Short mmCIF file of C-alpha atoms and ligand atoms in Angstrom, two decimals:
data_model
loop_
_atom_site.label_atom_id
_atom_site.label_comp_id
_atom_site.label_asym_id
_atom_site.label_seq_id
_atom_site.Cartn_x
_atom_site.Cartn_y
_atom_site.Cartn_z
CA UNK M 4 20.61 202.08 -108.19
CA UNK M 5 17.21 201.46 -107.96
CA UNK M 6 14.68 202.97 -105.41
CA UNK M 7 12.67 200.61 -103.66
CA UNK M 8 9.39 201.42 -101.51
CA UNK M 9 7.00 199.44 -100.09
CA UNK M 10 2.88 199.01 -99.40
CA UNK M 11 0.14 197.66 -97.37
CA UNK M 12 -3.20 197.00 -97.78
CA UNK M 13 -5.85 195.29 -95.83
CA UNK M 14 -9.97 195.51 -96.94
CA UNK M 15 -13.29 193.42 -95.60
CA UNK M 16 -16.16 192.67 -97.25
CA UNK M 17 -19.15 191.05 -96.22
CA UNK M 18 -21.00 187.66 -97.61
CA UNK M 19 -24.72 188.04 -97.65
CA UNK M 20 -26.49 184.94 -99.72
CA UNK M 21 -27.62 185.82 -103.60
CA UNK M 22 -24.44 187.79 -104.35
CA UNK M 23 -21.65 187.13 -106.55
CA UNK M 24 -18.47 186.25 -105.51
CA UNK M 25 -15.79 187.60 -107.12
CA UNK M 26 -12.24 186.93 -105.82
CA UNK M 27 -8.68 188.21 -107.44
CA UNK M 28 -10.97 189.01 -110.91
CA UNK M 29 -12.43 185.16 -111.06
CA UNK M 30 -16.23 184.63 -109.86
CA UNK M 31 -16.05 181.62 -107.42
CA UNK M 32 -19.20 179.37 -107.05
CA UNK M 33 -20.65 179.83 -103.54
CA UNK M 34 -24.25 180.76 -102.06
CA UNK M 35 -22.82 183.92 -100.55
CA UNK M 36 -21.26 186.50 -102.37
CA UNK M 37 -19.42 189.59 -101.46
CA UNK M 38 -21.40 193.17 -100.89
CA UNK M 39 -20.28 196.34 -101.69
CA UNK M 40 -20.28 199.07 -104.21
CA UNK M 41 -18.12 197.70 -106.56
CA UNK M 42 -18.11 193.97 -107.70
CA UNK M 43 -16.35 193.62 -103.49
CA UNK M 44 -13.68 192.02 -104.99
CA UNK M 45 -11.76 192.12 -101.94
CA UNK M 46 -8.50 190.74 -102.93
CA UNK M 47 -7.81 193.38 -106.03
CA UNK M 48 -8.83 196.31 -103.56
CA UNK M 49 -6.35 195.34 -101.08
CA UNK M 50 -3.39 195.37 -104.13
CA UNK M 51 -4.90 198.55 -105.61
CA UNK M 52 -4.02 199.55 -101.61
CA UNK M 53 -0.68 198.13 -101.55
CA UNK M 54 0.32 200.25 -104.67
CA UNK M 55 -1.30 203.05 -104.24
CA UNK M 56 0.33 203.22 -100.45
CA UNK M 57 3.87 202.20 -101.78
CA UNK M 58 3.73 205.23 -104.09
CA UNK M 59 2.03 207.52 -101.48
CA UNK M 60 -1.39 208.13 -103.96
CA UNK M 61 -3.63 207.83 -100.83
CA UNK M 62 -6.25 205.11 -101.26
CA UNK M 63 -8.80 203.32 -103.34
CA UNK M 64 -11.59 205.14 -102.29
CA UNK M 65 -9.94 208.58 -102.74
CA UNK M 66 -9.78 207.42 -106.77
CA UNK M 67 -12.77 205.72 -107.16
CA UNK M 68 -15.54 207.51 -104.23
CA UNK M 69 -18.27 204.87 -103.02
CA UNK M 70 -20.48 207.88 -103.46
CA UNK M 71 -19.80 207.70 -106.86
CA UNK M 72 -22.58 206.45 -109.30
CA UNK M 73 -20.18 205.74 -111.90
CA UNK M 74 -18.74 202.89 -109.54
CA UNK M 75 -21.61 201.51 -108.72
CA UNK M 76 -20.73 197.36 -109.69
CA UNK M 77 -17.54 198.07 -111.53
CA UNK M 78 -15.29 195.28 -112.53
CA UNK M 79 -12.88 196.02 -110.07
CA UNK M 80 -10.23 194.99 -112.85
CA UNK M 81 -10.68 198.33 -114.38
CA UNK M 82 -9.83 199.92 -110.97
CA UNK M 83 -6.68 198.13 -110.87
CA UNK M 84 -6.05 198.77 -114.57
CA UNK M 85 -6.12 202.39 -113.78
CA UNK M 86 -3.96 202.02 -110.39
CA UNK M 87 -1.10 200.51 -112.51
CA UNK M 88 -1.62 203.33 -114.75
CA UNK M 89 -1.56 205.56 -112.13
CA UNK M 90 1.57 204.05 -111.12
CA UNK M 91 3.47 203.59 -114.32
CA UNK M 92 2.70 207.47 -114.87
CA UNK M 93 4.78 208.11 -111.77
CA UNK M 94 7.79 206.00 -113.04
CA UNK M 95 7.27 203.04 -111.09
CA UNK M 96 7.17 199.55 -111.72
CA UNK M 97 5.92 196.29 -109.23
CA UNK M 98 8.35 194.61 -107.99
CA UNK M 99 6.09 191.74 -106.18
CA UNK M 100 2.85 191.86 -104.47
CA UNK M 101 1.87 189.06 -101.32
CA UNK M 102 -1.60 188.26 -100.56
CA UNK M 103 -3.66 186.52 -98.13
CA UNK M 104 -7.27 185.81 -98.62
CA UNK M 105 -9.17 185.24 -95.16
CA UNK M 106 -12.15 182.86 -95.93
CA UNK M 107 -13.91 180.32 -93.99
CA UNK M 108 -15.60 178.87 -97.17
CA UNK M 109 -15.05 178.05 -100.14
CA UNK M 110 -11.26 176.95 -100.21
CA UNK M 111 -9.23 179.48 -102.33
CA UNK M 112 -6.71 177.03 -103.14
CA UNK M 113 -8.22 175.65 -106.10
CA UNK M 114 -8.41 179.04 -107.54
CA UNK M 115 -5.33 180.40 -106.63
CA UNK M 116 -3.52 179.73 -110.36
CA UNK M 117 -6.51 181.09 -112.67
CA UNK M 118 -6.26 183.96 -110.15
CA UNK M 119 -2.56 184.56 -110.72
CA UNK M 120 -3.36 184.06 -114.65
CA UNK M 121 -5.65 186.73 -114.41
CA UNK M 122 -4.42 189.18 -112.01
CA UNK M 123 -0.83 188.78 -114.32
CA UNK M 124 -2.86 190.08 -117.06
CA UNK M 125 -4.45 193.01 -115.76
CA UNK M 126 -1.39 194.12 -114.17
CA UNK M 127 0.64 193.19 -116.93
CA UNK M 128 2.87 191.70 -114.17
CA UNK M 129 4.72 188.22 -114.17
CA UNK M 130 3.08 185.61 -112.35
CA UNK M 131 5.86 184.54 -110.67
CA UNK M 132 6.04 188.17 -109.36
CA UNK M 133 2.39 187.44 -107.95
CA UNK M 134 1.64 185.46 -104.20
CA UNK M 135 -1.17 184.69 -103.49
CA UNK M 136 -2.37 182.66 -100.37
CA UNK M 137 -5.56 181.48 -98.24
CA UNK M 138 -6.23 180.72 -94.88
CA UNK M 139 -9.55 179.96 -93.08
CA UNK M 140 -9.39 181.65 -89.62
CA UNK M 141 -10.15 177.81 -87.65
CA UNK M 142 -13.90 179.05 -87.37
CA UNK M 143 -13.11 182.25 -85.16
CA UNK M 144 -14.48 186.12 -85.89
CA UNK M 145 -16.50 186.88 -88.68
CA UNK M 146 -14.62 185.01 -91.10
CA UNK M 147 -14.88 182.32 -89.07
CA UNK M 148 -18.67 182.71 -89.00
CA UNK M 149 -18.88 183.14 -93.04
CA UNK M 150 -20.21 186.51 -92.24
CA UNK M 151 -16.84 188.16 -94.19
CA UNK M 152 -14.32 187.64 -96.43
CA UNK M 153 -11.09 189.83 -95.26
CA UNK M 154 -7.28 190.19 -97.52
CA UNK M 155 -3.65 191.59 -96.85
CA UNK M 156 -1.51 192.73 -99.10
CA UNK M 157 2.35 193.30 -99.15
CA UNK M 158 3.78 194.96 -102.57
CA UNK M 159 7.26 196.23 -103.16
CA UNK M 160 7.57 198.76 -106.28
CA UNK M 161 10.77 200.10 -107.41
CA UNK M 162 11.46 203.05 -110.00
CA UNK M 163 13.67 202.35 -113.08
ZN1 ZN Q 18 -13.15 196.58 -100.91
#
């Protein structure tokens, strides 16, 4: 019998113009990219989340500090590398993960299956094991004002 948990994550970045934009490890064309201490990428922080919560290992920034020089512009691939490490190590394996990318602009969709490629990669995960999916938020907040770029994330992780 297998034992089944489950995580949540959620993470915001904001879009200032003459940044890059990288979203679920791809770099989207756009005048606004995402700020923050890593590369922002704001959907693989809110997986790294969703794991880390599901196993109870606290959170991304409690493994890799903002305060941290080290982190300063990682790829935040290697971070979630070295969550599913950090996972595997504990016996557990993903189960599925469901995202949502919050963007006013640029449309995800197009994106969405180099994305899964990618993310299936670094996780060493099966795609079909990986959702991922993008709304705008009809113009409202500070998505809505292309100030932000906000994620969710549902994963369910299971030991063998
Ligand atoms: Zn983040």
């Amino acid at each position: 019998m297998s034992n089944f948990r489950i995580g949540f994550g959620y993470d915001v970045h904001q879009l200032q113009l003459g940044y890059d934009f990288w979203l679920g490890g791809i770099k989207l064309e756009h005048e606004k990219g995402a700020v923050g201490h890593s590369d922002a990428d704001v959907l693989i922080h809110v997986i790294c989340d969703a794991l880390l919560g599901a196993a109870n290992l606290r959170d991304i920034g409690y493994h890799f500090s903002d305060k941290d020089p080290k982190y300063k512009g990682i790829d935040s691939k290697i971070l979630l590398k070295e969550v599913m490490l950090l996972l595997r190590n504990e016996g557990y394996e993903v189960g599925n993960i469901d995202t949502t990318v919050c963007l006013q602009i640029p449309k995800v969709n197009p994106h969405i299956v180099a994305m899964k490629k990618c993310l299936s990669e670094v996780m060493e995960v099966e795609e079909r094991n990986i959702s991922i999916k993008a709304t705008t938020t009809e113009n409202l907040g500070f998505v809505g004002r292309e100030e932000g770029v906000s994620a969710y994330c549902v994963a369910l992780i299971y030991t063998i």
